PDB file of C-alpha atoms in Angstrom:
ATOM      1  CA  UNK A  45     -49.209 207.969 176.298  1.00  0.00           C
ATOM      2  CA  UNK A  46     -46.457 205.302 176.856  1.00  0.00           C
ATOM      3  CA  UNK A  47     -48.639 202.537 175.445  1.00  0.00           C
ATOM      4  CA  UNK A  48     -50.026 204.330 172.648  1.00  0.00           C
ATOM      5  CA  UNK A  49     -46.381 206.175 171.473  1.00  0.00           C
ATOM      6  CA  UNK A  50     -46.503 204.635 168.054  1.00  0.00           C
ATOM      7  CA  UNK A  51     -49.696 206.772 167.543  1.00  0.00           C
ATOM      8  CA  UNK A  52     -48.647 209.987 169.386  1.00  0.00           C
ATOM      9  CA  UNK A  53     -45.170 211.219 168.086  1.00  0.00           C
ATOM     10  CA  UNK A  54     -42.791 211.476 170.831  1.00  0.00           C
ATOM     11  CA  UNK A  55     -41.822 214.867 169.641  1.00  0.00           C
ATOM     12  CA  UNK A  56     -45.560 216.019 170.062  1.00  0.00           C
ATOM     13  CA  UNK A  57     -46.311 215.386 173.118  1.00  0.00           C
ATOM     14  CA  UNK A  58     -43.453 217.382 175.154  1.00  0.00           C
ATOM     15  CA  UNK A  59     -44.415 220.023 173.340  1.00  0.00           C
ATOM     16  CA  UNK A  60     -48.063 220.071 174.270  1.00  0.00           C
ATOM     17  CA  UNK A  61     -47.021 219.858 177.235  1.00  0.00           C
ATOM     18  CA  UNK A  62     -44.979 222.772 177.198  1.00  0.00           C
ATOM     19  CA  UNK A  63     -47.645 224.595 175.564  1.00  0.00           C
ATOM     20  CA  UNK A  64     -50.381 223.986 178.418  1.00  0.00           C
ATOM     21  CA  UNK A  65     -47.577 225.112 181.252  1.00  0.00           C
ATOM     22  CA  UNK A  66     -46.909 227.959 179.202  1.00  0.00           C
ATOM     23  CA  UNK A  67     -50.645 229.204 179.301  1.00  0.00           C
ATOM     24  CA  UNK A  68     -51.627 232.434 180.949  1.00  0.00           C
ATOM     25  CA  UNK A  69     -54.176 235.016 180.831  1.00  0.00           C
ATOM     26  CA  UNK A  70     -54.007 238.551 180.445  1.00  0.00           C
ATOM     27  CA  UNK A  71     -56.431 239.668 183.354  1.00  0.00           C
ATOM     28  CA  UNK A  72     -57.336 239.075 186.896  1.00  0.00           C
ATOM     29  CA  UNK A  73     -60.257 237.586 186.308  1.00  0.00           C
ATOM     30  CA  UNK A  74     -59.759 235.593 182.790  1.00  0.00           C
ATOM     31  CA  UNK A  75     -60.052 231.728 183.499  1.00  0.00           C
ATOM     32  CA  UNK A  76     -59.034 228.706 181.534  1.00  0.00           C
ATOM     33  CA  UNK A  77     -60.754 225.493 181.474  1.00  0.00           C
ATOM     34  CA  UNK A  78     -59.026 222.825 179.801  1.00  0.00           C
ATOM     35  CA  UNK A  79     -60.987 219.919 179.740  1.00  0.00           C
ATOM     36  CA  UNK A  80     -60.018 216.451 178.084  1.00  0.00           C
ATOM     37  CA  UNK A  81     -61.913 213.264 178.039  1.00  0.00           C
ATOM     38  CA  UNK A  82     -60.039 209.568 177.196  1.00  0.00           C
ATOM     39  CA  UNK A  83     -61.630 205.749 177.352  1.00  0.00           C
ATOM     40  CA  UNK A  84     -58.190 204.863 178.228  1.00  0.00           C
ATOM     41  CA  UNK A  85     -56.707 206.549 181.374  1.00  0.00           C
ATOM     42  CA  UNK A  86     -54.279 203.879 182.179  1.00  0.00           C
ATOM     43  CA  UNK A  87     -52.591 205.541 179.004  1.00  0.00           C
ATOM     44  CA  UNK A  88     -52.145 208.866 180.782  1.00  0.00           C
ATOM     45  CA  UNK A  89     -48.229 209.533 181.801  1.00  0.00           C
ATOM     46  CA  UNK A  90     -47.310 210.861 184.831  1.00  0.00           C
ATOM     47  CA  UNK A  91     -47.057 214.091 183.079  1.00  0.00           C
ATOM     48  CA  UNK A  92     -50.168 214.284 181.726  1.00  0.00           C
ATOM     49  CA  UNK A  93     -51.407 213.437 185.024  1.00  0.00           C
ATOM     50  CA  UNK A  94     -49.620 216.450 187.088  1.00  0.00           C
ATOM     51  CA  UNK A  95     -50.880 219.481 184.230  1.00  0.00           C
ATOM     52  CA  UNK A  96     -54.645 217.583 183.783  1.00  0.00           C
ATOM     53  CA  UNK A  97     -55.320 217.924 188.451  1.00  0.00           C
ATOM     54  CA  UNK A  98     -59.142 217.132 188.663  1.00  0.00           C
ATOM     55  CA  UNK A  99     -59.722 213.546 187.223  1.00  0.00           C
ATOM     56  CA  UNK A 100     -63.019 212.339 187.144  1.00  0.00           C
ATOM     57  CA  UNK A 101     -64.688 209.227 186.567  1.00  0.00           C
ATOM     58  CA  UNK A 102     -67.470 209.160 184.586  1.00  0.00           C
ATOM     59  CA  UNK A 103     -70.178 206.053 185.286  1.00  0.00           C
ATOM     60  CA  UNK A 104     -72.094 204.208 182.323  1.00  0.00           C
ATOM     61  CA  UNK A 105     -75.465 205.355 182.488  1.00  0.00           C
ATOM     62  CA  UNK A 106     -77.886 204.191 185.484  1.00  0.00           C
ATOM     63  CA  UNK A 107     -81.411 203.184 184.453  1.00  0.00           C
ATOM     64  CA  UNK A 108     -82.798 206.106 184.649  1.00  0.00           C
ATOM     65  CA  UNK A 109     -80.272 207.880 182.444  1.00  0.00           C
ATOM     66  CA  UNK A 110     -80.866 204.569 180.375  1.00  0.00           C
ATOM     67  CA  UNK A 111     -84.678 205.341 180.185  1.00  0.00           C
ATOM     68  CA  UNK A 112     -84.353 209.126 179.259  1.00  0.00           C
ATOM     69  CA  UNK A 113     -81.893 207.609 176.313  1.00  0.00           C
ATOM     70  CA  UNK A 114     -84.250 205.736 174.861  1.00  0.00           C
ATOM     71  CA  UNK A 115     -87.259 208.271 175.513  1.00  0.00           C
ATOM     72  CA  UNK A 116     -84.560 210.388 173.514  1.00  0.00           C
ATOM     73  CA  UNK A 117     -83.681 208.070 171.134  1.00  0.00           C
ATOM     74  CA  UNK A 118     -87.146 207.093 170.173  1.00  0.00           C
ATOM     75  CA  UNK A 119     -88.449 210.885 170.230  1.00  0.00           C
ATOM     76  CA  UNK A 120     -88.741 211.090 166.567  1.00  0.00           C
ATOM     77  CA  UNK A 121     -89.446 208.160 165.568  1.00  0.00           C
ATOM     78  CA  UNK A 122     -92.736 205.898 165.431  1.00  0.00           C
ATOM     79  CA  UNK A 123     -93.063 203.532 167.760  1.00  0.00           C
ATOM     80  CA  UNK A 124     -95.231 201.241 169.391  1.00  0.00           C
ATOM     81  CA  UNK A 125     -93.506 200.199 172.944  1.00  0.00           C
ATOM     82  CA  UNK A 126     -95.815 200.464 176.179  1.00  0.00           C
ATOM     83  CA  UNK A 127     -94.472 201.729 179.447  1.00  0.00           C
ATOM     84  CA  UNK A 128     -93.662 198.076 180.467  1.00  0.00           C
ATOM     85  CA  UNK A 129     -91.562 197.706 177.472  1.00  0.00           C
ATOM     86  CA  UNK A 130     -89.702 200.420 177.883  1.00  0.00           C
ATOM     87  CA  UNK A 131     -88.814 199.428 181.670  1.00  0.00           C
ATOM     88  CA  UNK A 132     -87.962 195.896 180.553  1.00  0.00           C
ATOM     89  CA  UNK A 133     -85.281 197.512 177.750  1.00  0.00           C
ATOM     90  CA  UNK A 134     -84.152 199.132 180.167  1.00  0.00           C
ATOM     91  CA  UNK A 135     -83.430 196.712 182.508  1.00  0.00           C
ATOM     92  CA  UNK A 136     -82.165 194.363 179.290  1.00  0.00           C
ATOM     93  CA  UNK A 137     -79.514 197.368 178.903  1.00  0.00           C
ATOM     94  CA  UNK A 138     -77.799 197.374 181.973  1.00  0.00           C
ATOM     95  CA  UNK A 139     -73.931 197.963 181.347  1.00  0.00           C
ATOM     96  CA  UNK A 140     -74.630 199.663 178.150  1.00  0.00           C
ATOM     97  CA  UNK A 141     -73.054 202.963 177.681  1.00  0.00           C
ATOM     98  CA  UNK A 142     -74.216 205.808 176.091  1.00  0.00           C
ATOM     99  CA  UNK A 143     -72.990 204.947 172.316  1.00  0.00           C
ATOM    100  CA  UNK A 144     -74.514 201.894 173.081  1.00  0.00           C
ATOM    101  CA  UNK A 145     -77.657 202.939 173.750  1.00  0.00           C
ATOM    102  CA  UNK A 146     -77.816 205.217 170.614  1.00  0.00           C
ATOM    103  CA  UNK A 147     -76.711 201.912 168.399  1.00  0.00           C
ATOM    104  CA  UNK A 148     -79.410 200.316 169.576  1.00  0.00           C
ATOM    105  CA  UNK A 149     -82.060 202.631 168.985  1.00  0.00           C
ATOM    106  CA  UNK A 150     -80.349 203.049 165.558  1.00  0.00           C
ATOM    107  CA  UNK A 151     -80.510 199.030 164.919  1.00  0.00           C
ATOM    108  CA  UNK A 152     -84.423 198.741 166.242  1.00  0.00           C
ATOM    109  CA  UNK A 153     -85.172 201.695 163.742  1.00  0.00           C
ATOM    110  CA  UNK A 154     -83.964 200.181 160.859  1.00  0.00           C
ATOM    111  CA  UNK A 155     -86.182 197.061 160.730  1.00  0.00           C
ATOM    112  CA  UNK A 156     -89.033 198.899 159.529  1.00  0.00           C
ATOM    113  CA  UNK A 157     -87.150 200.550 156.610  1.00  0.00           C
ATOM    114  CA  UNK A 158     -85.206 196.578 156.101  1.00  0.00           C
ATOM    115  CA  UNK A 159     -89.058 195.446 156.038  1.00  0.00           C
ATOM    116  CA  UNK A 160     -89.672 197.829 152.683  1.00  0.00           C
ATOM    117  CA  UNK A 161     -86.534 197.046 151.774  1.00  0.00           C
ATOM    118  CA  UNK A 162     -82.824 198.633 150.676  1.00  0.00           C
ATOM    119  CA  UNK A 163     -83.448 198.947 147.088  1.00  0.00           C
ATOM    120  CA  UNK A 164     -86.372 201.727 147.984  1.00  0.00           C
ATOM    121  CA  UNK A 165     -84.677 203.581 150.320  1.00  0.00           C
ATOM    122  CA  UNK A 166     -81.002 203.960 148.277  1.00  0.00           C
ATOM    123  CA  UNK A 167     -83.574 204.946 145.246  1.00  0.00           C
ATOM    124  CA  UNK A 168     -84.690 207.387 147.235  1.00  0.00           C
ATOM    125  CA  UNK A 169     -88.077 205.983 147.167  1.00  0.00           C
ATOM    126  CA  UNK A 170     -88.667 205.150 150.918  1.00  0.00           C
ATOM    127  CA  UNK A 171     -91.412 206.953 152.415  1.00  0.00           C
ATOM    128  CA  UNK A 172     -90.785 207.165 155.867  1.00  0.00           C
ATOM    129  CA  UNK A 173     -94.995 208.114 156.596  1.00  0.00           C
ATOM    130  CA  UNK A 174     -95.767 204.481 155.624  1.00  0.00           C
ATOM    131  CA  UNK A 175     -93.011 202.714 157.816  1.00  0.00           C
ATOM    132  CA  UNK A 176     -94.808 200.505 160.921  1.00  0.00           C
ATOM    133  CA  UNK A 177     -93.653 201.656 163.823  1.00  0.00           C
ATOM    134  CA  UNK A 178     -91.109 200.617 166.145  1.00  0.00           C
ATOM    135  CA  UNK A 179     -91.650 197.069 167.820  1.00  0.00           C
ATOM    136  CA  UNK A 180     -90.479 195.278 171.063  1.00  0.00           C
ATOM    137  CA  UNK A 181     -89.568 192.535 168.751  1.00  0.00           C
ATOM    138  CA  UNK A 182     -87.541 195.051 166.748  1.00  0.00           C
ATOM    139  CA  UNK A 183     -85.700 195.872 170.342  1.00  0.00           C
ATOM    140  CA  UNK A 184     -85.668 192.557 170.885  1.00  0.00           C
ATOM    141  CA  UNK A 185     -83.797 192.081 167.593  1.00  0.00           C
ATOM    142  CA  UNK A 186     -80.966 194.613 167.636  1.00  0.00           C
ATOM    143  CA  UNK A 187     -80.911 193.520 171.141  1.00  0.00           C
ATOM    144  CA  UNK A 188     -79.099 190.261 170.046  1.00  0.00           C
ATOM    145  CA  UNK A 189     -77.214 192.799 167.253  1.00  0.00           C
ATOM    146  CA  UNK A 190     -75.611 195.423 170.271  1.00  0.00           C
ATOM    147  CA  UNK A 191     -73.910 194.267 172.788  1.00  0.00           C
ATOM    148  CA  UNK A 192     -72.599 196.276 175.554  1.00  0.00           C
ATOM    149  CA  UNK A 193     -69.527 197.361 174.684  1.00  0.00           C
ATOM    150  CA  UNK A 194     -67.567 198.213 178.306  1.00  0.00           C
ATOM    151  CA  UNK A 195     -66.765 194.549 179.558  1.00  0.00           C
ATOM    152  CA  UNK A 196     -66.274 194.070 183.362  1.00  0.00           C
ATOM    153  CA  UNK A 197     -62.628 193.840 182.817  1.00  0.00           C
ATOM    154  CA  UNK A 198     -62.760 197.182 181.624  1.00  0.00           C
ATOM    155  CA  UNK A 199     -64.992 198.110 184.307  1.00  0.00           C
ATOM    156  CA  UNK A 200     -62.544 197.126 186.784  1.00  0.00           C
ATOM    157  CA  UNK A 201     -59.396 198.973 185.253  1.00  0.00           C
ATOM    158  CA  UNK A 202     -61.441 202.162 185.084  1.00  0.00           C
ATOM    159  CA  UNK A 203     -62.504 201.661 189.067  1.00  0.00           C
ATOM    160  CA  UNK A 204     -58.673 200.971 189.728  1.00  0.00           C
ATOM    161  CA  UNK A 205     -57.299 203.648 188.033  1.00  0.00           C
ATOM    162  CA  UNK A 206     -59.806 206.011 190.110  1.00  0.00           C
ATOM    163  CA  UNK A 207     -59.071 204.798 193.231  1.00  0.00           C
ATOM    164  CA  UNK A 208     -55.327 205.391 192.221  1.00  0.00           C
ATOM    165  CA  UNK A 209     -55.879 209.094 190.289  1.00  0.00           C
ATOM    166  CA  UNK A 210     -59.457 210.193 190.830  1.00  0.00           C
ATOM    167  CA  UNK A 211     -60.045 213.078 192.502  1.00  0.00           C
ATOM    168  CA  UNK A 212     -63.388 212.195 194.010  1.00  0.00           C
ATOM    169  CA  UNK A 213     -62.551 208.794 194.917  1.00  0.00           C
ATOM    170  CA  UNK A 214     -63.197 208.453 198.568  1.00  0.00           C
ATOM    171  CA  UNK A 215     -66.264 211.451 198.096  1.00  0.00           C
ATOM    172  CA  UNK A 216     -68.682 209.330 199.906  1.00  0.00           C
ATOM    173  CA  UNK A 217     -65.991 209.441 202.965  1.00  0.00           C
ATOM    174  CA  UNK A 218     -65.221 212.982 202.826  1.00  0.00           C
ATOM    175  CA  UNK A 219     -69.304 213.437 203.195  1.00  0.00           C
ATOM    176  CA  UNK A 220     -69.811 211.837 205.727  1.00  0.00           C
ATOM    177  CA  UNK A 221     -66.487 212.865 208.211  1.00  0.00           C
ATOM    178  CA  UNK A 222     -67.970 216.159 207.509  1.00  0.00           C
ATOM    179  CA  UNK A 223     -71.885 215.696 208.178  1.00  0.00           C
ATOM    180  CA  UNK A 224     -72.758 216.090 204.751  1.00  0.00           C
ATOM    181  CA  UNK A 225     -75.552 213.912 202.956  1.00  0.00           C
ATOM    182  CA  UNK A 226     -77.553 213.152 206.297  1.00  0.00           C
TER     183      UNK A 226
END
């Protein structure tokens, strides 16, 4: 990582590197799967590159990946959104990532327990049965408190660096040259 070196020891990484060429298995059929995930693939060397040969990149979350995060994030908690409110959250979250979506979930949740206040709850004394539920106004709220947190610059870079490295970057191509996806 030639940008992040003053993090990495120089020394280290060669010999990581050395390490995953130096990997074998005993039988036939023994496999390895090394897998390794990084918000920053600019930051990959060529090295790194060569030894790590499928690159993928991963998308933020569509809607409905969105909509099963919140259904998710709101499974244990009580709530009172409709099915309308839910669709309009989840069109108010578009370019949110996952993290995101979990921080805001988080942020709505904790209005009820602000509303009964801190004192209670670091006593110990917060009884979670008598919280109101969940609001759109509470979504609403940590709404203006999260912020999606992949800009569009960032977005671009990661497109970029696919086109460049990714191993599935012309996918929709290869599909149809070859028939597939009719």
């Amino acid at each position: 990582c030639r940008a992040a070196a003053h993090r990495c020891p120089l020394s280290r990484r060669p010999c990581s590197r050395a390490q995953m060429d130096g990997v074998s298995t005993k039988g036939a059929n023994d496999r390895l799967l090394v897998v390794g995930a990084t918000n920053r693939p600019q930051e990959l060397d060529d090295a790194a590159r060569r030894r790590l040969q499928k690159r993928l990149l991963i998308p933020l979350p569509d809607a409905d990946a969105r909509a099963d995060m919140l259904s998710r994030g709101l499974n244990d908690i009580k709530h009172a959104l409709t099915d309308v409110d839910l669709r309009d959250l989840v069109r108010a979250t578009n370019g949110y990532s996952g993290s995101d979506m979990a921080g805001l979930c988080r942020e709505a949740a904790m209005n009820p327990c602000r509303d009964e206040g801190f004192e209670s709850a670091l006593m110990g004394g917060l009884n979670v049965e008598v919280l109101r539920a969940v609001t759109r106004s509470d979504f609403d709220d940590a709404l203006c408190q999260v912020r999606a947190s992949v800009g569009a610059s960032e977005l671009e870079a990661f497109e970029e660096w696919n086109r460049q490295y990714g191993s599935f970057k012309n996918q929709q191509s290869k599909r149809q040259a070859c028939g597939a996806g009719r």
